[in-house]
Amino acid sequence: MSEGRDSAVGEQGVIRPEKATKRPAGKSAKKPVERPEGKSARKPAAKATVKAAAGSGWKPESRLAMVRRARKINRELAELYPYAHPELDFRNPFELLVATVLSAQTTDLRVNQTTPALFAAYPTPEDMAAAVPEEMEELIRPTGFFRAKTKSLIGLSAALRDNYGGEVPGRLADLVKLPGVGRKTANVVLGNAFGVPGITVDTHFGRLVRRWKWTEQEDPEKVEAEIATIFPKSEWTMLSHRVVFHGRRICHARKPACGACPIAPLCPAYGEGETDPEKARKLLKYEMGGQPGQRLSPPADYPGRPAPALGAG
């Protein structure tokens, strides 16, 4: 377990109360943002003002204040999740591409439990392009939408074989031409297999950046474009991992664990979920709640337990 994680998380992955509940008492909790000092603090223009969350008491802030708050959240998340990583098991760009396509409308855990048999049967694009559809469908059935996914996987594998010499291309423009591959999938592959910075806007990422008032956009491409203006390009890939990690572990869609959230003082949506620290800690998931993660083969620095294989519980 890394030193950065120890500063935020106690034994068995449970957030320490003093970190999790660090929120100013009374009205002082309404002023979490860092603002410019002295006369240099300009009065925000109307279109540069972020509206307060309904019923939260969160005050409007200038774009400059929002950017500073957003970057502070990113720094806090980096301390909380120094081990953040893609939660799909893969050994090469082709496996990551296939796993990401399979991850649509299912969990990374279910994909990770499914891909070992799939890659044993079809280890290369050439092998997968020649697959009998009915046989592949049975292998990926646990991920759902298996007929459509089989069609996409055979199609993209054939395109890799015929157009790219059996190699996954390292350019966004090429990746999005492949069957079943959109910008989200392309950015996952570029950022994690090729080291090319990209922002991955999945449901968790979109939900959190709207809760945090970084954007009001709903369309993933517009979300990506707006968030890209807030952070330097070098941060894009890891920012994506950190935000997704937080969404899966603490800031859940239906019942956020607000009372166990280390960035609560920076969150306009604080109070949408459980604020009692003890009750909130019971909502924590994966390593934060002492439970297995999603990967069967997690990175060496992952502090939690590996996920079980398919059928192992």
mmCIF file of C-alpha atoms in Angstrom:
data_model
loop_
_atom_site.group_PDB
_atom_site.id
_atom_site.type_symbol
_atom_site.label_atom_id
_atom_site.label_comp_id
_atom_site.label_asym_id
_atom_site.label_seq_id
_atom_site.Cartn_x
_atom_site.Cartn_y
_atom_site.Cartn_z
ATOM 1 C CA MET A 1 0.000 0.000 0.000
ATOM 2 C CA SER A 2 1.453 3.323 -1.063
ATOM 3 C CA GLU A 3 2.202 6.204 1.244
ATOM 4 C CA GLY A 4 -0.231 8.472 -0.609
ATOM 5 C CA ARG A 5 -3.098 6.100 0.064
ATOM 6 C CA ASP A 6 -2.175 5.691 3.741
ATOM 7 C CA SER A 7 -2.742 9.404 4.241
ATOM 8 C CA ALA A 8 -6.394 9.076 3.225
ATOM 9 C CA VAL A 9 -7.413 5.519 3.946
ATOM 10 C CA GLY A 10 -7.232 3.370 7.054
ATOM 11 C CA GLU A 11 -6.998 -0.376 7.483
ATOM 12 C CA GLN A 12 -8.969 -2.617 5.081
ATOM 13 C CA GLY A 13 -9.590 0.300 2.750
ATOM 14 C CA VAL A 14 -11.990 2.210 5.003
ATOM 15 C CA ILE A 15 -11.641 5.973 4.964
ATOM 16 C CA ARG A 16 -10.547 7.352 8.295
ATOM 17 C CA PRO A 17 -13.233 9.429 9.966
ATOM 18 C CA GLU A 18 -10.980 12.427 10.423
ATOM 19 C CA LYS A 19 -10.355 12.562 6.694
ATOM 20 C CA ALA A 20 -13.795 11.589 5.544
ATOM 21 C CA THR A 21 -15.727 13.967 7.742
ATOM 22 C CA LYS A 22 -13.466 16.947 7.475
ATOM 23 C CA ARG A 23 -16.087 19.582 6.784
ATOM 24 C CA PRO A 24 -16.311 22.997 8.404
ATOM 25 C CA ALA A 25 -19.224 23.427 10.784
ATOM 26 C CA GLY A 26 -22.046 25.863 10.179
ATOM 27 C CA LYS A 27 -22.124 28.411 7.396
ATOM 28 C CA SER A 28 -18.366 28.306 6.912
ATOM 29 C CA ALA A 29 -18.883 25.041 5.012
ATOM 30 C CA LYS A 30 -20.405 27.084 2.184
ATOM 31 C CA LYS A 31 -17.033 28.616 1.228
ATOM 32 C CA PRO A 32 -14.830 25.795 -0.049
ATOM 33 C CA VAL A 33 -13.381 27.472 -3.120
ATOM 34 C CA GLU A 34 -10.081 29.264 -3.376
ATOM 35 C CA ARG A 35 -10.556 32.762 -4.698
ATOM 36 C CA PRO A 36 -8.084 35.341 -5.992
ATOM 37 C CA GLU A 37 -6.737 37.714 -3.389
ATOM 38 C CA GLY A 38 -7.236 41.456 -3.312
ATOM 39 C CA LYS A 39 -8.469 43.540 -6.235
ATOM 40 C CA SER A 40 -7.348 40.966 -8.781
ATOM 41 C CA ALA A 41 -10.577 39.051 -8.102
ATOM 42 C CA ARG A 42 -12.796 40.211 -10.962
ATOM 43 C CA LYS A 43 -16.553 40.223 -10.756
ATOM 44 C CA PRO A 44 -17.682 37.277 -12.883
ATOM 45 C CA ALA A 45 -19.574 37.898 -16.076
ATOM 46 C CA ALA A 46 -23.082 36.452 -16.221
ATOM 47 C CA LYS A 47 -22.198 33.675 -18.672
ATOM 48 C CA ALA A 48 -19.105 32.757 -16.654
ATOM 49 C CA THR A 49 -21.112 32.120 -13.489
ATOM 50 C CA VAL A 50 -21.935 28.605 -12.367
ATOM 51 C CA LYS A 51 -25.402 28.428 -10.840
ATOM 52 C CA ALA A 52 -25.829 27.121 -7.320
ATOM 53 C CA ALA A 53 -27.109 23.599 -6.875
ATOM 54 C CA ALA A 54 -30.830 23.629 -6.133
ATOM 55 C CA GLY A 55 -31.426 23.678 -2.401
ATOM 56 C CA SER A 56 -27.761 23.190 -1.554
ATOM 57 C CA GLY A 57 -26.917 26.780 -0.660
ATOM 58 C CA TRP A 58 -23.879 26.594 -2.938
ATOM 59 C CA LYS A 59 -22.986 30.105 -4.033
ATOM 60 C CA PRO A 60 -22.417 31.074 -7.664
ATOM 61 C CA GLU A 61 -18.747 31.208 -8.587
ATOM 62 C CA SER A 62 -16.693 32.647 -11.398
ATOM 63 C CA ARG A 63 -15.134 30.391 -13.981
ATOM 64 C CA LEU A 64 -11.706 31.082 -12.473
ATOM 65 C CA ALA A 65 -12.920 29.937 -9.048
ATOM 66 C CA MET A 66 -14.513 26.829 -10.609
ATOM 67 C CA VAL A 67 -11.286 25.924 -12.417
ATOM 68 C CA ARG A 68 -9.258 26.325 -9.225
ATOM 69 C CA ARG A 69 -11.775 24.192 -7.323
ATOM 70 C CA ALA A 70 -11.770 21.547 -10.084
ATOM 71 C CA ARG A 71 -7.994 21.298 -10.038
ATOM 72 C CA LYS A 72 -7.988 21.044 -6.259
ATOM 73 C CA ILE A 73 -10.493 18.179 -6.492
ATOM 74 C CA ASN A 74 -8.182 16.459 -8.952
ATOM 75 C CA ARG A 75 -5.264 16.820 -6.530
ATOM 76 C CA GLU A 76 -7.371 15.446 -3.679
ATOM 77 C CA LEU A 77 -8.422 12.477 -5.810
ATOM 78 C CA ALA A 78 -4.787 11.831 -6.728
ATOM 79 C CA GLU A 79 -3.987 11.483 -3.021
ATOM 80 C CA LEU A 80 -7.028 9.313 -2.388
ATOM 81 C CA TYR A 81 -6.467 7.019 -5.394
ATOM 82 C CA PRO A 82 -2.725 6.989 -6.152
ATOM 83 C CA TYR A 83 -3.259 3.515 -7.622
ATOM 84 C CA ALA A 84 -6.063 4.558 -10.033
ATOM 85 C CA HIS A 85 -5.965 2.458 -13.194
ATOM 86 C CA PRO A 86 -8.160 1.107 -15.994
ATOM 87 C CA GLU A 87 -10.358 -1.561 -14.439
ATOM 88 C CA LEU A 88 -10.265 -3.864 -17.430
ATOM 89 C CA ASP A 89 -7.751 -6.719 -17.584
ATOM 90 C CA PHE A 90 -5.562 -6.543 -20.693
ATOM 91 C CA ARG A 91 -2.060 -7.447 -21.854
ATOM 92 C CA ASN A 92 -1.867 -5.562 -25.158
ATOM 93 C CA PRO A 93 -3.768 -2.917 -27.162
ATOM 94 C CA PHE A 94 -5.922 -5.511 -28.940
ATOM 95 C CA GLU A 95 -7.128 -7.029 -25.666
ATOM 96 C CA LEU A 96 -7.905 -3.583 -24.256
ATOM 97 C CA LEU A 97 -9.824 -2.635 -27.403
ATOM 98 C CA VAL A 98 -11.898 -5.827 -27.284
ATOM 99 C CA ALA A 99 -12.520 -5.557 -23.538
ATOM 100 C CA THR A 100 -13.660 -1.946 -23.861
ATOM 101 C CA VAL A 101 -16.128 -2.825 -26.607
ATOM 102 C CA LEU A 102 -17.473 -5.637 -24.408
ATOM 103 C CA SER A 103 -17.844 -3.274 -21.425
ATOM 104 C CA ALA A 104 -20.839 -1.473 -22.938
ATOM 105 C CA GLN A 105 -23.971 -1.981 -20.818
ATOM 106 C CA THR A 106 -22.221 -4.250 -18.314
ATOM 107 C CA THR A 107 -19.636 -4.117 -15.534
ATOM 108 C CA ASP A 108 -15.879 -4.290 -15.954
ATOM 109 C CA LEU A 109 -15.963 -7.231 -13.542
ATOM 110 C CA ARG A 110 -18.198 -9.257 -15.847
ATOM 111 C CA VAL A 111 -15.962 -8.409 -18.800
ATOM 112 C CA ASN A 112 -12.840 -9.446 -16.883
ATOM 113 C CA GLN A 113 -14.493 -12.730 -15.961
ATOM 114 C CA THR A 114 -15.369 -13.346 -19.615
ATOM 115 C CA THR A 115 -12.254 -12.347 -21.550
ATOM 116 C CA PRO A 116 -9.836 -15.093 -20.409
ATOM 117 C CA ALA A 117 -11.771 -17.745 -22.360
ATOM 118 C CA LEU A 118 -12.349 -15.341 -25.241
ATOM 119 C CA PHE A 119 -8.657 -14.490 -25.674
ATOM 120 C CA ALA A 120 -7.667 -18.130 -25.251
ATOM 121 C CA ALA A 121 -9.877 -18.934 -28.253
ATOM 122 C CA TYR A 122 -9.027 -15.823 -30.315
ATOM 123 C CA PRO A 123 -5.661 -14.342 -29.246
ATOM 124 C CA THR A 124 -5.118 -12.184 -32.366
ATOM 125 C CA PRO A 125 -7.223 -10.040 -34.700
ATOM 126 C CA GLU A 126 -6.704 -12.641 -37.424
ATOM 127 C CA ASP A 127 -8.120 -15.345 -35.166
ATOM 128 C CA MET A 128 -11.078 -13.254 -34.089
ATOM 129 C CA ALA A 129 -11.877 -12.147 -37.641
ATOM 130 C CA ALA A 130 -12.227 -15.812 -38.629
ATOM 131 C CA ALA A 131 -14.434 -16.732 -35.657
ATOM 132 C CA VAL A 132 -17.724 -18.576 -36.087
ATOM 133 C CA PRO A 133 -20.266 -16.033 -34.771
ATOM 134 C CA GLU A 134 -22.353 -18.567 -32.847
ATOM 135 C CA GLU A 135 -19.283 -19.853 -31.030
ATOM 136 C CA MET A 136 -18.136 -16.369 -30.045
ATOM 137 C CA GLU A 137 -21.641 -15.452 -28.913
ATOM 138 C CA GLU A 138 -21.584 -18.251 -26.370
ATOM 139 C CA LEU A 139 -18.251 -17.081 -24.971
ATOM 140 C CA ILE A 140 -19.324 -13.453 -24.494
ATOM 141 C CA ARG A 141 -22.963 -14.139 -23.569
ATOM 142 C CA PRO A 142 -22.388 -13.081 -19.898
ATOM 143 C CA THR A 143 -21.644 -9.496 -21.013
ATOM 144 C CA GLY A 144 -25.075 -8.991 -22.576
ATOM 145 C CA PHE A 145 -25.965 -7.806 -26.102
ATOM 146 C CA PHE A 146 -23.734 -10.660 -27.231
ATOM 147 C CA ARG A 147 -24.965 -10.803 -30.827
ATOM 148 C CA ALA A 148 -24.311 -7.114 -31.525
ATOM 149 C CA LYS A 149 -20.969 -7.276 -29.710
ATOM 150 C CA THR A 150 -19.940 -10.367 -31.665
ATOM 151 C CA LYS A 151 -20.683 -8.552 -34.909
ATOM 152 C CA SER A 152 -18.607 -5.557 -33.789
ATOM 153 C CA LEU A 153 -15.663 -7.672 -32.609
ATOM 154 C CA ILE A 154 -15.497 -9.733 -35.792
ATOM 155 C CA GLY A 155 -15.852 -6.563 -37.869
ATOM 156 C CA LEU A 156 -13.170 -4.573 -36.064
ATOM 157 C CA SER A 157 -10.829 -7.578 -36.108
ATOM 158 C CA ALA A 158 -11.284 -7.925 -39.867
ATOM 159 C CA ALA A 159 -10.577 -4.202 -40.271
ATOM 160 C CA LEU A 160 -7.403 -4.517 -38.191
ATOM 161 C CA ARG A 161 -6.316 -7.501 -40.282
ATOM 162 C CA ASP A 162 -7.102 -5.930 -43.641
ATOM 163 C CA ASN A 163 -6.253 -2.268 -43.067
ATOM 164 C CA TYR A 164 -3.693 -2.107 -40.275
ATOM 165 C CA GLY A 165 -1.583 -5.237 -40.618
ATOM 166 C CA GLY A 166 -3.224 -6.855 -37.613
ATOM 167 C CA GLU A 167 -2.168 -4.017 -35.291
ATOM 168 C CA VAL A 168 -4.348 -1.596 -33.320
ATOM 169 C CA PRO A 169 -3.787 1.932 -34.674
ATOM 170 C CA GLY A 170 -2.627 4.620 -32.272
ATOM 171 C CA ARG A 171 -4.665 7.484 -33.730
ATOM 172 C CA LEU A 172 -8.147 8.609 -32.740
ATOM 173 C CA ALA A 173 -9.182 9.153 -36.354
ATOM 174 C CA ASP A 174 -8.334 5.537 -37.210
ATOM 175 C CA LEU A 175 -9.821 3.975 -34.095
ATOM 176 C CA VAL A 176 -13.262 5.563 -34.454
ATOM 177 C CA LYS A 177 -13.556 4.071 -37.961
ATOM 178 C CA LEU A 178 -13.553 0.561 -36.506
ATOM 179 C CA PRO A 179 -16.941 -1.152 -36.002
ATOM 180 C CA GLY A 180 -18.303 -0.608 -32.496
ATOM 181 C CA VAL A 181 -15.624 1.936 -31.550
ATOM 182 C CA GLY A 182 -16.593 5.464 -30.521
ATOM 183 C CA ARG A 183 -14.651 8.298 -28.908
ATOM 184 C CA LYS A 184 -14.969 6.854 -25.407
ATOM 185 C CA THR A 185 -13.504 3.498 -26.432
ATOM 186 C CA ALA A 186 -10.840 5.187 -28.549
ATOM 187 C CA ASN A 187 -9.738 7.418 -25.654
ATOM 188 C CA VAL A 188 -9.529 4.414 -23.310
ATOM 189 C CA VAL A 189 -7.237 2.621 -25.758
ATOM 190 C CA LEU A 190 -5.133 5.671 -26.595
ATOM 191 C CA GLY A 191 -4.618 6.704 -22.996
ATOM 192 C CA ASN A 192 -3.893 3.277 -21.535
ATOM 193 C CA ALA A 193 -2.258 1.341 -24.368
ATOM 194 C CA PHE A 194 -0.421 4.127 -26.193
ATOM 195 C CA GLY A 195 0.111 6.852 -23.596
ATOM 196 C CA VAL A 196 -1.827 9.410 -25.652
ATOM 197 C CA PRO A 197 -3.785 11.723 -23.295
ATOM 198 C CA GLY A 198 -7.552 11.471 -23.534
ATOM 199 C CA ILE A 199 -10.677 12.138 -21.476
ATOM 200 C CA THR A 200 -12.983 9.154 -21.144
ATOM 201 C CA VAL A 201 -16.573 10.261 -20.606
ATOM 202 C CA ASP A 202 -18.533 7.291 -19.299
ATOM 203 C CA THR A 203 -21.658 7.438 -17.132
ATOM 204 C CA HIS A 204 -19.653 7.862 -13.914
ATOM 205 C CA PHE A 205 -17.480 10.645 -15.313
ATOM 206 C CA GLY A 206 -20.417 12.555 -16.767
ATOM 207 C CA ARG A 207 -22.426 12.268 -13.570
ATOM 208 C CA LEU A 208 -19.650 13.523 -11.306
ATOM 209 C CA VAL A 209 -18.467 16.453 -13.412
ATOM 210 C CA ARG A 210 -22.050 17.701 -13.518
ATOM 211 C CA ARG A 211 -22.445 17.252 -9.752
ATOM 212 C CA TRP A 212 -19.252 19.210 -9.277
ATOM 213 C CA LYS A 213 -20.500 21.992 -11.591
ATOM 214 C CA TRP A 214 -17.588 21.644 -13.982
ATOM 215 C CA THR A 215 -20.076 21.511 -16.849
ATOM 216 C CA GLU A 216 -23.798 21.420 -17.482
ATOM 217 C CA GLN A 217 -23.455 19.511 -20.746
ATOM 218 C CA GLU A 218 -25.111 16.104 -21.225
ATOM 219 C CA ASP A 219 -23.640 15.096 -24.575
ATOM 220 C CA PRO A 220 -20.383 13.138 -23.970
ATOM 221 C CA GLU A 221 -18.441 14.922 -26.709
ATOM 222 C CA LYS A 222 -19.440 18.329 -25.352
ATOM 223 C CA VAL A 223 -18.544 17.200 -21.833
ATOM 224 C CA GLU A 224 -15.140 16.056 -23.091
ATOM 225 C CA ALA A 225 -14.551 19.360 -24.859
ATOM 226 C CA GLU A 226 -15.441 21.474 -21.810
ATOM 227 C CA ILE A 227 -13.427 19.431 -19.316
ATOM 228 C CA ALA A 228 -10.439 19.562 -21.667
ATOM 229 C CA THR A 229 -10.356 23.356 -21.205
ATOM 230 C CA ILE A 230 -10.084 23.027 -17.410
ATOM 231 C CA PHE A 231 -7.111 20.676 -17.108
ATOM 232 C CA PRO A 232 -3.735 20.442 -18.841
ATOM 233 C CA LYS A 233 -3.546 17.687 -21.431
ATOM 234 C CA SER A 234 -1.025 15.736 -19.360
ATOM 235 C CA GLU A 235 -3.729 15.174 -16.704
ATOM 236 C CA TRP A 236 -6.521 13.934 -18.961
ATOM 237 C CA THR A 237 -6.003 10.165 -18.737
ATOM 238 C CA MET A 238 -5.375 9.984 -14.989
ATOM 239 C CA LEU A 239 -8.147 12.489 -14.295
ATOM 240 C CA SER A 240 -10.524 10.102 -16.065
ATOM 241 C CA HIS A 241 -9.407 7.172 -13.904
ATOM 242 C CA ARG A 242 -9.667 9.154 -10.668
ATOM 243 C CA VAL A 243 -13.137 10.491 -11.379
ATOM 244 C CA VAL A 244 -14.430 7.054 -12.420
ATOM 245 C CA PHE A 245 -12.855 5.472 -9.330
ATOM 246 C CA HIS A 246 -14.591 8.030 -7.119
ATOM 247 C CA GLY A 247 -17.920 7.482 -8.842
ATOM 248 C CA ARG A 248 -17.725 3.730 -8.365
ATOM 249 C CA ARG A 249 -16.515 3.785 -4.772
ATOM 250 C CA ILE A 250 -18.004 6.821 -3.050
ATOM 251 C CA CYS A 251 -20.079 9.154 -5.234
ATOM 252 C CA HIS A 252 -22.690 6.634 -6.364
ATOM 253 C CA ALA A 253 -25.553 7.502 -8.680
ATOM 254 C CA ARG A 254 -28.470 6.755 -6.363
ATOM 255 C CA LYS A 255 -27.007 7.196 -2.902
ATOM 256 C CA PRO A 256 -23.676 9.016 -2.680
ATOM 257 C CA ALA A 257 -21.680 8.433 0.496
ATOM 258 C CA CYS A 258 -21.385 12.161 1.225
ATOM 259 C CA GLY A 259 -20.496 11.666 4.890
ATOM 260 C CA ALA A 260 -17.485 9.525 3.953
ATOM 261 C CA CYS A 261 -16.254 11.718 1.113
ATOM 262 C CA PRO A 262 -12.883 13.482 1.536
ATOM 263 C CA ILE A 263 -13.768 16.129 -1.050
ATOM 264 C CA ALA A 264 -17.146 17.018 0.496
ATOM 265 C CA PRO A 265 -16.052 20.624 1.296
ATOM 266 C CA LEU A 266 -15.425 21.150 -2.427
ATOM 267 C CA CYS A 267 -18.691 19.605 -3.658
ATOM 268 C CA PRO A 268 -21.753 21.680 -4.630
ATOM 269 C CA ALA A 269 -23.882 18.510 -4.426
ATOM 270 C CA TYR A 270 -22.976 17.673 -0.825
ATOM 271 C CA GLY A 271 -26.103 16.444 0.936
ATOM 272 C CA GLU A 272 -27.657 14.647 -2.034
ATOM 273 C CA GLY A 273 -26.578 11.412 -0.375
ATOM 274 C CA GLU A 274 -26.051 10.044 3.139
ATOM 275 C CA THR A 275 -24.261 12.604 5.325
ATOM 276 C CA ASP A 276 -24.001 10.585 8.526
ATOM 277 C CA PRO A 277 -20.366 9.355 8.621
ATOM 278 C CA GLU A 278 -21.111 5.892 10.012
ATOM 279 C CA LYS A 279 -23.995 5.229 7.635
ATOM 280 C CA ALA A 280 -22.013 6.646 4.716
ATOM 281 C CA ARG A 281 -19.053 4.337 5.358
ATOM 282 C CA LYS A 282 -21.365 1.364 4.926
ATOM 283 C CA LEU A 283 -22.045 2.537 1.365
ATOM 284 C CA LEU A 284 -18.394 2.394 0.277
ATOM 285 C CA LYS A 285 -17.582 -0.134 -2.422
ATOM 286 C CA TYR A 286 -14.616 -2.173 -3.637
ATOM 287 C CA GLU A 287 -11.364 -1.678 -1.722
ATOM 288 C CA MET A 288 -12.793 1.351 0.085
ATOM 289 C CA GLY A 289 -15.369 -0.943 1.656
ATOM 290 C CA GLY A 290 -13.014 -3.887 2.128
ATOM 291 C CA GLN A 291 -14.443 -5.714 -0.898
ATOM 292 C CA PRO A 292 -12.787 -7.226 -4.016
ATOM 293 C CA GLY A 293 -12.106 -4.966 -6.959
ATOM 294 C CA GLN A 294 -13.180 -5.527 -10.550
ATOM 295 C CA ARG A 295 -9.927 -6.872 -11.987
ATOM 296 C CA LEU A 296 -8.873 -10.494 -11.758
ATOM 297 C CA SER A 297 -5.294 -9.321 -12.383
ATOM 298 C CA PRO A 298 -4.981 -5.871 -10.799
ATOM 299 C CA PRO A 299 -1.786 -3.789 -10.838
ATOM 300 C CA ALA A 300 0.838 -4.561 -8.203
ATOM 301 C CA ASP A 301 0.077 -1.377 -6.250
ATOM 302 C CA TYR A 302 -3.661 -2.054 -5.968
ATOM 303 C CA PRO A 303 -4.453 -2.214 -2.232
ATOM 304 C CA GLY A 304 -7.604 -4.314 -2.488
ATOM 305 C CA ARG A 305 -8.374 -7.941 -3.280
ATOM 306 C CA PRO A 306 -8.543 -9.312 -6.842
ATOM 307 C CA ALA A 307 -11.964 -10.161 -8.206
ATOM 308 C CA PRO A 308 -13.000 -13.828 -8.386
ATOM 309 C CA ALA A 309 -13.029 -15.721 -11.674
ATOM 310 C CA LEU A 310 -16.342 -16.486 -13.358
ATOM 311 C CA GLY A 311 -18.254 -19.049 -11.317
ATOM 312 C CA ALA A 312 -15.926 -18.720 -8.318
ATOM 313 C CA GLY A 313 -18.347 -16.634 -6.278
#
